[in-house]
Amino acid sequence: MIKNQLKAVSRYSADSFLKYSIVIVFAFLWSCSDEAEYKDIPIEFKVPDNFPPLAYDLQSNPITEKGFELGRKLFYDGRLSSDGTISCGFCHEQQSAFTHHGHTISHGVNGLSGTRNSPSIQNLAFQSTFMFDGATEHLNLQPIIPITNPVEMDGNFSQIVTMMNGDKEYRRLFNLAFPNQPINTENMLKAMAQFMAMVTSSNSRFDKYRRNEPGGTLTQEELEGYAIFNQKCASCHATDLFTDNSFRNNGLAVNPLVNDVGRYRVTLLEQDKYKFKVPSLRNIEKTKPYMHDGRFMTLEAVLDHYSSGVVNSVTLDAGLNNNGNIGIPLAATEKTRLVAFLKTLTDNQYLTDTRFSEN
């Protein structure tokens, strides 16, 4: 009798195991089939109503869900650097508007330091040149510069491609984002550009004011600051992007230890010496220190420079030399109002948006 019961239990267990195995195999095959048939979904890029047109060509460089996801993974992966620790996100922290908070200049592999402050990553899809000196004119190529820079990430693309090919998750994402294409540098850079192009800041209190949306109320002091800004600052920090994407010498005293000649490094034109790209002022409350070399720690110090610290030179921007009067005249009350206005450009949604965070 006991023998018969054991046979029954054994038969029941075998039947159950068989059914369970069939379910597992079926689920696996369904998953494989589902992923094999997956078609990457385009992400709609909606230009904010108060922004100028896009500069990034979405027709030639479409943004997709998996391309964006792959780009985000790459952005936060320290394995792109030679010592395996320095990712793009190391020097571009989201809570600081993707700048290196508190660091005058960027820090890279093996404790090495660069010569420039980490610029903010925001609204890059609306820009046509990148880096403080405009070293590249295409967002797809921009990551090459920090990745290969020996004092930043010091990365080697051949080694990076080998690493990605050996990583299961990278193989999955590349297959979904770029089906039937190899895991290579070109597709890697395309994915990183897709992520960076989507990192958009357009929901500050100022934006809501401009679009007449709820939450867009500015105080009298802020409105007065905005009027002063339009009168004295907007010629360079133009449009609601707060940059005209030009290169200008804003009268900073040259640091003789570095002698960073700015745009001249790219063009080798004398008229471009000590010119740097005009940065956007969005989220400026969160992006200190300021200037290309991070020499100023407060917004008040920046305004003091423009009112009384501008150094004249051959390439000084014409807007800072008014018939021999150097700088921008700013009374103490005007500075206070300007700072109040600039703080309305802080976009807390952008600073905390989980789409842009490391997952």
Coordinates of C-alpha atoms in Angstrom, one line a residue, residues 10-297:
S10 CA 6.2 10.2 -7.5
R11 CA 3.9 10.3 -10.5
Y12 CA 2.2 13.4 -9.3
S13 CA 5.5 15.1 -8.6
A14 CA 6.8 14.2 -12.1
D15 CA 3.6 15.5 -13.7
S16 CA 3.8 18.7 -11.7
F17 CA 7.4 19.2 -12.5
L18 CA 6.7 18.6 -16.2
K19 CA 3.8 21.1 -16.2
Y20 CA 6.0 23.6 -14.3
S21 CA 8.8 23.1 -16.7
I22 CA 6.5 23.6 -19.7
V23 CA 5.3 26.9 -18.2
I24 CA 8.9 28.1 -17.6
V25 CA 10.0 27.2 -21.1
F26 CA 6.9 28.8 -22.6
A27 CA 7.5 32.0 -20.6
F28 CA 11.1 32.0 -21.7
L29 CA 10.2 31.5 -25.3
W30 CA 7.5 34.1 -25.1
S31 CA 9.9 36.6 -23.6
C32 CA 12.5 35.9 -26.3
S33 CA 9.9 36.2 -29.0
D34 CA 8.5 39.4 -27.5
E35 CA 12.0 40.9 -27.3
A36 CA 12.9 39.7 -30.8
E37 CA 9.8 41.4 -32.2
Y38 CA 10.3 44.6 -30.2
K39 CA 10.2 47.7 -32.3
D40 CA 12.0 50.7 -30.7
I41 CA 9.5 53.4 -29.9
P42 CA 10.4 57.0 -30.9
I43 CA 10.3 59.6 -28.2
E44 CA 8.5 62.8 -29.1
F45 CA 10.6 65.9 -28.5
K46 CA 8.2 68.8 -27.8
V47 CA 9.8 72.2 -28.1
P48 CA 8.6 74.4 -25.3
D49 CA 6.5 77.3 -26.5
N50 CA 8.9 79.9 -25.3
F51 CA 12.0 78.3 -26.8
P52 CA 13.7 78.9 -30.2
P53 CA 13.7 76.0 -32.8
L54 CA 15.8 72.9 -32.3
A55 CA 19.4 72.8 -33.6
Y56 CA 19.6 69.0 -33.2
D57 CA 18.5 67.2 -36.4
L58 CA 15.9 64.7 -35.2
Q59 CA 15.3 63.4 -38.7
S60 CA 18.9 62.2 -39.0
N61 CA 19.2 61.4 -35.4
P62 CA 15.9 60.2 -34.0
I63 CA 15.5 59.6 -30.3
T64 CA 14.0 56.3 -29.2
E65 CA 13.1 54.8 -25.9
K66 CA 15.8 52.2 -25.9
G67 CA 18.4 54.6 -27.5
F68 CA 17.7 57.0 -24.6
E69 CA 17.9 54.2 -22.0
L70 CA 21.2 53.0 -23.5
G71 CA 22.6 56.5 -23.5
R72 CA 21.7 57.0 -19.9
K73 CA 23.4 53.8 -18.9
L74 CA 26.6 54.9 -20.7
F75 CA 26.4 58.4 -19.2
Y76 CA 26.6 56.9 -15.7
D77 CA 29.1 54.1 -16.4
G78 CA 32.5 54.6 -14.8
R79 CA 33.9 51.8 -17.0
L80 CA 34.2 54.2 -19.9
S81 CA 37.2 55.7 -18.1
S82 CA 40.7 54.1 -17.8
D83 CA 40.5 53.6 -14.0
G84 CA 36.8 52.4 -14.1
T85 CA 35.6 55.1 -11.7
I86 CA 35.0 58.3 -13.7
S87 CA 31.7 58.5 -15.5
C88 CA 30.2 61.5 -17.3
G89 CA 27.8 61.8 -14.4
F90 CA 30.8 62.1 -12.0
C91 CA 31.4 65.7 -13.2
H92 CA 27.8 66.4 -14.2
E93 CA 25.6 65.9 -11.1
Q94 CA 21.8 66.3 -11.7
Q95 CA 21.0 68.1 -8.5
S96 CA 23.6 70.8 -9.5
A97 CA 22.1 71.1 -13.0
F98 CA 24.6 68.6 -14.2
T99 CA 27.7 70.5 -13.1
H100 CA 30.4 69.5 -10.6
H101 CA 29.1 71.2 -7.5
G102 CA 31.7 73.1 -5.5
H103 CA 34.6 72.1 -7.8
T104 CA 36.4 75.0 -9.4
I105 CA 37.7 72.8 -12.2
S106 CA 36.9 69.2 -13.2
H107 CA 38.5 66.2 -11.6
G108 CA 39.3 63.1 -13.5
V109 CA 41.0 59.8 -13.4
N110 CA 43.7 59.1 -10.8
G111 CA 43.0 62.4 -9.0
L112 CA 44.1 64.5 -12.0
S113 CA 42.6 67.9 -12.5
G114 CA 41.6 69.8 -15.7
T115 CA 41.7 73.5 -16.3
R116 CA 38.1 74.3 -16.8
N117 CA 34.9 74.2 -14.8
S118 CA 32.3 71.5 -15.8
P119 CA 29.6 73.2 -17.9
S120 CA 26.0 72.4 -17.3
I121 CA 24.3 69.8 -19.5
Q122 CA 20.9 71.3 -20.3
N123 CA 19.1 72.1 -23.5
L124 CA 21.9 70.9 -25.7
A125 CA 19.5 70.0 -28.5
F126 CA 19.1 73.7 -29.0
Q127 CA 22.8 74.4 -29.4
S128 CA 25.1 74.1 -32.4
T129 CA 28.5 74.2 -30.7
F130 CA 29.8 72.5 -27.6
M131 CA 32.5 72.9 -25.0
F132 CA 33.7 76.3 -23.7
D133 CA 35.9 76.6 -26.9
G134 CA 33.5 75.1 -29.4
A135 CA 35.7 72.1 -30.0
T136 CA 32.9 70.2 -31.7
E137 CA 29.8 71.2 -33.6
H138 CA 27.8 68.0 -33.3
L139 CA 26.3 66.5 -30.2
N140 CA 27.0 63.0 -31.4
L141 CA 30.7 63.8 -31.3
Q142 CA 30.9 65.8 -28.1
P143 CA 31.4 62.8 -25.7
I144 CA 34.7 61.9 -27.5
I145 CA 36.4 64.9 -26.0
P146 CA 35.9 64.1 -22.2
I147 CA 36.1 60.3 -22.8
T148 CA 39.6 60.5 -24.4
N149 CA 41.0 63.5 -22.5
P150 CA 43.9 62.1 -20.4
V151 CA 43.0 64.1 -17.3
E152 CA 39.3 63.5 -17.5
M153 CA 38.2 60.0 -18.4
D154 CA 41.3 58.9 -20.3
G155 CA 39.2 56.2 -22.0
N156 CA 40.1 53.9 -24.9
F157 CA 37.3 53.2 -27.3
S158 CA 38.6 49.8 -28.4
Q159 CA 38.6 48.7 -24.7
I160 CA 35.1 50.3 -24.1
V161 CA 33.7 48.4 -27.1
T162 CA 35.2 45.1 -25.8
M163 CA 33.7 45.8 -22.4
M164 CA 30.2 46.5 -23.8
N165 CA 30.3 43.3 -26.0
G166 CA 31.0 41.4 -22.8
D167 CA 28.2 42.9 -20.8
K168 CA 24.8 41.1 -21.1
E169 CA 22.8 44.3 -20.4
Y170 CA 24.7 46.3 -23.0
R171 CA 24.2 43.5 -25.6
R172 CA 20.4 43.6 -24.9
L173 CA 20.1 47.3 -25.1
F174 CA 22.2 47.7 -28.2
N175 CA 20.2 44.9 -29.9
L176 CA 16.9 46.8 -29.1
A177 CA 18.2 50.3 -29.9
F178 CA 20.2 49.4 -33.0
P179 CA 18.9 46.0 -34.2
N180 CA 21.1 44.1 -36.6
Q181 CA 23.9 46.6 -36.0
P182 CA 27.2 46.0 -34.2
I183 CA 28.1 47.3 -30.8
N184 CA 30.5 50.0 -31.8
T185 CA 31.7 53.5 -31.1
E186 CA 29.3 55.1 -33.6
N187 CA 26.2 53.6 -32.1
M188 CA 27.5 54.2 -28.6
L189 CA 27.9 57.9 -29.3
K190 CA 24.5 58.1 -31.0
A191 CA 22.9 56.7 -27.8
M192 CA 24.7 59.1 -25.6
A193 CA 23.6 62.0 -27.8
Q194 CA 20.0 60.8 -27.5
F195 CA 20.2 60.9 -23.8
M196 CA 21.9 64.4 -23.7
A197 CA 19.5 65.8 -26.2
M198 CA 16.5 64.9 -24.0
V199 CA 18.0 66.6 -20.9
T200 CA 15.9 69.7 -21.2
S201 CA 15.2 72.4 -18.6
S202 CA 12.1 74.4 -19.4
N203 CA 9.9 74.4 -16.3
S204 CA 11.3 77.1 -14.0
R205 CA 9.0 79.7 -12.5
F206 CA 10.3 82.1 -15.2
D207 CA 9.1 79.6 -17.9
K208 CA 5.7 79.4 -16.4
Y209 CA 5.6 83.2 -16.2
R210 CA 6.5 83.4 -19.9
R211 CA 3.9 80.9 -20.9
N212 CA 1.3 82.3 -18.6
E213 CA 1.0 79.1 -16.7
P214 CA 0.0 78.4 -13.1
G215 CA 2.9 79.0 -10.7
G216 CA 4.4 81.6 -13.0
T217 CA 4.0 84.6 -10.7
L218 CA 7.1 86.9 -10.3
T219 CA 7.5 89.4 -7.5
Q220 CA 7.9 93.1 -8.2
E221 CA 11.6 92.8 -7.3
E222 CA 12.0 89.9 -9.8
L223 CA 10.2 91.7 -12.5
E224 CA 12.4 94.8 -12.0
G225 CA 15.4 92.4 -12.2
Y226 CA 14.1 91.0 -15.4
A227 CA 13.8 94.5 -16.9
I228 CA 17.4 95.3 -15.9
F229 CA 18.5 92.0 -17.3
N230 CA 16.9 92.8 -20.7
Q231 CA 18.5 96.2 -20.7
K232 CA 22.0 95.2 -19.7
C233 CA 22.6 91.4 -20.1
A234 CA 20.3 90.0 -22.8
S235 CA 22.5 90.9 -25.7
C236 CA 24.7 87.9 -24.9
H237 CA 22.4 85.8 -22.7
A238 CA 19.7 85.9 -25.4
T239 CA 16.3 84.2 -25.8
D240 CA 14.7 82.1 -23.1
L241 CA 17.7 79.8 -23.5
F242 CA 19.8 82.6 -21.9
T243 CA 22.6 82.2 -24.4
D244 CA 23.2 83.3 -28.0
N245 CA 25.8 80.4 -28.4
S246 CA 28.5 82.9 -29.3
F247 CA 32.1 83.1 -28.1
R248 CA 33.1 86.3 -26.3
N249 CA 35.9 87.7 -24.2
N250 CA 34.1 89.0 -21.0
G251 CA 37.1 90.7 -19.6
L252 CA 38.4 88.1 -17.1
A253 CA 42.0 88.7 -15.9
V254 CA 44.1 86.0 -17.6
N255 CA 45.5 83.4 -15.2
P256 CA 49.2 83.3 -16.1
L257 CA 49.6 79.8 -14.7
V258 CA 47.2 78.3 -17.2
N259 CA 46.9 81.0 -19.9
D260 CA 43.7 79.4 -21.3
V261 CA 43.3 81.1 -24.7
G262 CA 39.7 79.8 -25.2
R263 CA 38.3 79.7 -28.7
Y264 CA 41.8 80.4 -30.2
R265 CA 42.7 76.8 -29.4
V266 CA 40.2 75.7 -32.0
T267 CA 40.4 78.3 -34.7
L268 CA 44.0 79.7 -34.2
L269 CA 42.6 83.1 -35.1
E270 CA 44.0 86.0 -33.1
Q271 CA 40.6 87.6 -32.8
D272 CA 39.4 84.6 -30.9
K273 CA 41.9 84.7 -28.1
Y274 CA 40.4 84.5 -24.6
K275 CA 36.9 84.1 -26.0
F276 CA 34.7 81.4 -24.4
K277 CA 31.2 80.2 -25.2
V278 CA 28.5 82.3 -23.5
P279 CA 26.9 79.9 -21.0
S280 CA 23.2 79.6 -20.4
L281 CA 22.1 81.2 -17.1
R282 CA 19.4 78.6 -16.5
N283 CA 19.6 77.0 -13.0
I284 CA 22.5 79.4 -12.3
E285 CA 21.5 79.4 -8.7
K286 CA 22.7 75.7 -8.6
T287 CA 25.8 75.8 -10.8
K288 CA 28.4 77.6 -8.8
P289 CA 31.3 78.2 -9.1
Y290 CA 31.1 80.5 -12.1
M291 CA 33.1 81.3 -15.3
H292 CA 35.0 78.9 -17.4
D293 CA 37.6 78.4 -14.7
G294 CA 35.2 78.6 -11.7
R295 CA 36.9 81.6 -10.2
F296 CA 33.7 83.2 -8.7
M297 CA 31.7 81.4 -6.0

